[in-house]
Amino acid sequence: MKRIRCFIVLLLASILFAGEVCAKEKIVRVLAIGNSFSEDAVCQNLYELATAEGQKCVIANMYIGGCSLERHLNNARGNLKAYRYQKIGLNGLRVQADSMMLSKALKDESWDYISLQQVSGLSGIYDSYTPFLPELIRYIKSFISPKTKLIWHQTWAYAQNSTHKDFERYGCNQMKMYGSIMDASKKVMKEYGFSLIIPSGTAVQNARTTFIGDNMNRDGYHLNLIYGRYTAACAWFETLFGKSVVGNTYAPKNMHPALVKATQEAAHQAVLHPFEVTNLKALTPGEKLYTDSSLPLDIRVEDLLGRMTIEEKVLQLNQYTLGTNNIENNKGVEVKNTPAEIGSLIYFGTEPDLRNRMQHHAMENSRLGIPILFGYDAIHGFRTIFPIPLAQACSWNPGLVEQGCRITAQETKLSGIDWTFSPMIDVSRDPRWGRVAEGYGEDPYTNGVFGQAAVRGYQGKRLDDSLSIAACLKHYVGYGASEAGRDYVYTEISRQTLWDTYLPPYEMSLRSGAVSLMSSFNNISGIPSSANHYTLTEVLRNKWGFRGLMVSDWGAVMQLINQKMARDLKEAGKLAINAGVDMDMMSHSYDKYLKELVEEKTVEPAVLDESVRRLLRLKFQLGLFENPYTPQTDASTRFRRPASVKAAEEMSAQSMVLLKNDGTLPLRAVKRLAVIGPMANNAHDLLGCWWGHGEDKDIHKLLDGITGEFKASEVRYAKGCDFSGEDETGFQEALQSAKWADVVVMCLGEKGSWSGENNSHADITLPQIQQHLMQKIHATGKKVILVLANGRPLVLGPAVEQSNAILEMWQPGTDGASAVAGILSGRINPSGKLAMTFPYSQGQIPIYYNRRSSARPNQGFYKDMVSEPLYPFGHGLSYTRYSYGELSASKTVLHKGGKVSVSVPVSNDGDMDGMETVFLYVSCPYSRITRPVKELKRFDKRMIRKGETVRFEFVLDVNKDLGFVDEQGNQFVDAGEVNICIGDKTLKLHIE
Ligand code: BGC
């Protein structure tokens, strides 16, 4: 039916056209045989350009996506109805036939011109033409009049950042690809007698020399829908009609006049010089295009970049601080002393006012008025402080994490900050390293999923939304592998481990649209991260195509000297920027030496430009040029809105992990409750290591939470001891309270400042004094519930045996007390599970679930202690009981490239509603590269009402989820067995 309809339309159209053939004016009829590249060039704009000059034409296109000359010939030989045929008739009427044969199109009109092209990827490889072109030309000629001219459509080189596989044929080098296309085109013209060349490729290349820059493509190889296509059409117009396109009155709707001018000139010059690039840099638009928000972002960037001096460019690539303290006198001085051209500031204030004053300075006192990007470390909140990220991961609830980051974005943005240095997605397997608190634990996939959630939360749907901020993935890369748990030190990471363990969270989070990253302090197997061309450029830019900003960590450029790589600060800057670090945070290397380095040519001007381009792009994306200032609002409307506090409470509740319970919890009908320990009546240490602008006065203390919850009980508090030290004078009071009570809640752990940056601990056991207190309280014979506040897994020692129950509350932030009290009372059923293993002893570190298998699985254990962890990854108890049914899969024989769905019924057999997290692991019994004993591939947390059964379903991608990476990052999947493990159940699948 469809074919008949198309045929009728074609018939009608040809009758219509036939009448007009008799008309006096010369009608140009052209048929482009090609693929999407010719479609890009002839199906839009060309007809209108011709009409604007009173030219009559019939334009047709034979389309197959990615069609090569070889395929065209095969279609001809087989008379295949393989094409979509589009024709624009004399009156602009468009018709389409979906299953067209070449021969039919050739006979459809008495064509003046028929064009051919090679598929883009091969278009610079002349050897790919010769086997097919002669026969194809003979075939075409057998259907057409001798008057018809065969013309050659020269295609264009890809964008320099294109990730198209075929770009590798040209060493991913645009000029190399362009040169190859020109050479091939010249040869074709000579060898096969093509009478004309349509220089689309040269027109595009010419346009790239203007302020448009390398923004002619929409996906790295197809032309931009508006000005890219227009440029190619202009080249066609001028070639076919022999009239200069410059000044043609037709342009696509909304195309800026400056762009029209530049692209027309680019096409015109291409027709004059079809095989060489004409540099049109001088064609700068008079008006400032970068201030015009209706223009495409990349054009604005190029326009601005083209106007900047080297000094202005260099200053943009530096980040200083603003407002190191909040003393009124200091503020003005700092604003005045900071150059108005500075790229970014770390803003320590909480009020828009200081930011706005500084921003006015930048907008008004700099030549080009480039707004400053204000960054800040809102790691787990700004004023409403959420649990530390390690705790957040234990919630296994990415939705909550996204919501938390959205709230942080709102509090942050309204206070004058555009950019947070979060999330930290460093896989870390050593709890001695203080920064485990800031990340999402030991598993790559978990870090990836929560990284994605955080990016979604911070960046929202649009970066220029009034409540969105830019995220920064850190610390790229491998920082979590810090040797022996010490901060800033060497990391030994093989390429294989880099690819299978440390890079995946970054790759995943970038897919969520993260716009910036931070280069880390560590040295990766001899090449420091902040001078590591492989990770910063080859992987991030060339392989993943990331176009965003790379900022160094604080002083990381300067530290290349300490790491014994750079001779001095100047060389450090050279190494960093050449490796791919765009912005220097507080090393003062770029501001001092970058200009010199560029002038000496040890840093290419193109490298400098590219870094500036990345930063400017981010500023435009954030809408800073349109909205440079933060509206002045009252702090009370900005901070700790009721919904924000509620979200923080919920996150606290879901992130706490019940590690042990002999049935003592939940507490029912307790008459006398003793609350003891240094954390019990403490506010500040609940905040954890990176509390932003959290204030002690906002914090809900444990004692208050417990007193409020257990209204019917009598509650007594005794501090007992401090976190550390030797002062046991408080023991007496604590013991008396314990003896008096029915149940003792011991609130122990770490001070907030013990974890985080520069807080490596060789000894992660519960401090002696707290252990001693615990032992004494235990000796009273009373039931003891241990509530732990800590930023890392601890070695708990005898405290485990001395407790009836252990609740890991982590460092819950401002609003965790009610969650602790609710879990103790049973109002809340605990649902957190560990995202990081608790070792039994420090000697076991590093200890993590996804290790590789041993050569002798039954030997090699420690002789002096157990080899298993105290509490493994994924451990966490509930007040109800869940049972897992049999696993089922949509198929058991899988094929590469396919998908499989795996499901499991989970029943709540207890008498309390609860939220259960189901983990799906993959385990491969053999593989050409050995794999971890099991790898987490999916998790899902859902409410299961008591007595109910819920089916959890997971869809897996055979290549991605059941495959693996090699040491170059190539994903592969081998045929063979693979086990899916959920709970205590395993399902064998087979990949063919
Ligand atoms: C930390 C980063 C942080 C930066 C800026 C550095 O010392 O390693 O995580 O974002 O400072 O405050």
XYZ file of C-alpha atoms in Angstrom, residues 347 349-350 376-390 392 400-413 415 417 419-424 437-438 440 454 458 469 474 638-640 644-645 647-648 651 686-695 698 811-815:
72
model
C 34.350 30.673 47.675
C 31.385 32.541 52.064
C 27.741 31.709 52.615
C 33.261 25.081 46.857
C 33.492 21.698 48.558
C 29.906 20.818 49.393
C 30.751 17.184 49.970
C 27.744 15.931 51.895
C 25.732 19.057 52.264
C 26.155 22.800 52.631
C 24.194 23.833 55.709
C 21.869 20.840 55.926
C 24.507 18.186 56.427
C 23.751 14.695 55.195
C 25.502 11.520 56.333
C 29.036 11.072 54.992
C 29.092 9.611 51.470
C 30.295 6.211 52.721
C 25.013 7.264 51.923
C 17.812 9.496 48.136
C 21.370 10.433 47.232
C 20.134 12.299 44.170
C 17.587 14.127 46.295
C 20.245 15.003 48.883
C 22.538 16.420 46.219
C 19.649 18.398 44.755
C 19.071 19.975 48.166
C 22.786 20.700 48.486
C 22.716 22.287 45.027
C 19.854 24.517 46.078
C 21.480 25.669 49.340
C 24.808 26.109 47.596
C 23.622 27.910 44.493
C 24.600 31.178 48.514
C 28.342 28.843 44.402
C 30.334 24.345 41.218
C 30.923 21.696 43.879
C 33.978 19.483 44.115
C 31.880 16.386 44.540
C 31.151 13.473 44.147
C 34.254 11.581 45.165
C 34.519 8.607 54.392
C 34.111 10.813 51.331
C 31.036 5.288 48.159
C 25.041 12.734 42.660
C 23.718 18.563 41.511
C 25.399 23.545 40.087
C 37.192 13.333 41.846
C 17.658 29.145 51.823
C 18.861 26.782 54.513
C 17.328 23.845 56.293
C 15.467 19.364 53.294
C 15.695 18.366 56.950
C 15.265 14.269 53.446
C 18.389 14.319 55.614
C 18.907 9.428 54.385
C 28.180 13.872 64.200
C 28.909 16.064 61.204
C 31.846 14.045 59.963
C 34.923 15.228 58.147
C 33.664 17.701 55.586
C 30.744 19.565 57.033
C 30.626 22.587 54.735
C 28.753 25.313 56.534
C 26.945 22.985 58.913
C 26.434 24.604 62.279
C 21.396 22.866 64.070
C 28.607 10.232 60.882
C 25.040 11.108 60.091
C 25.275 14.889 59.790
C 22.843 17.337 61.289
C 19.792 15.124 61.427
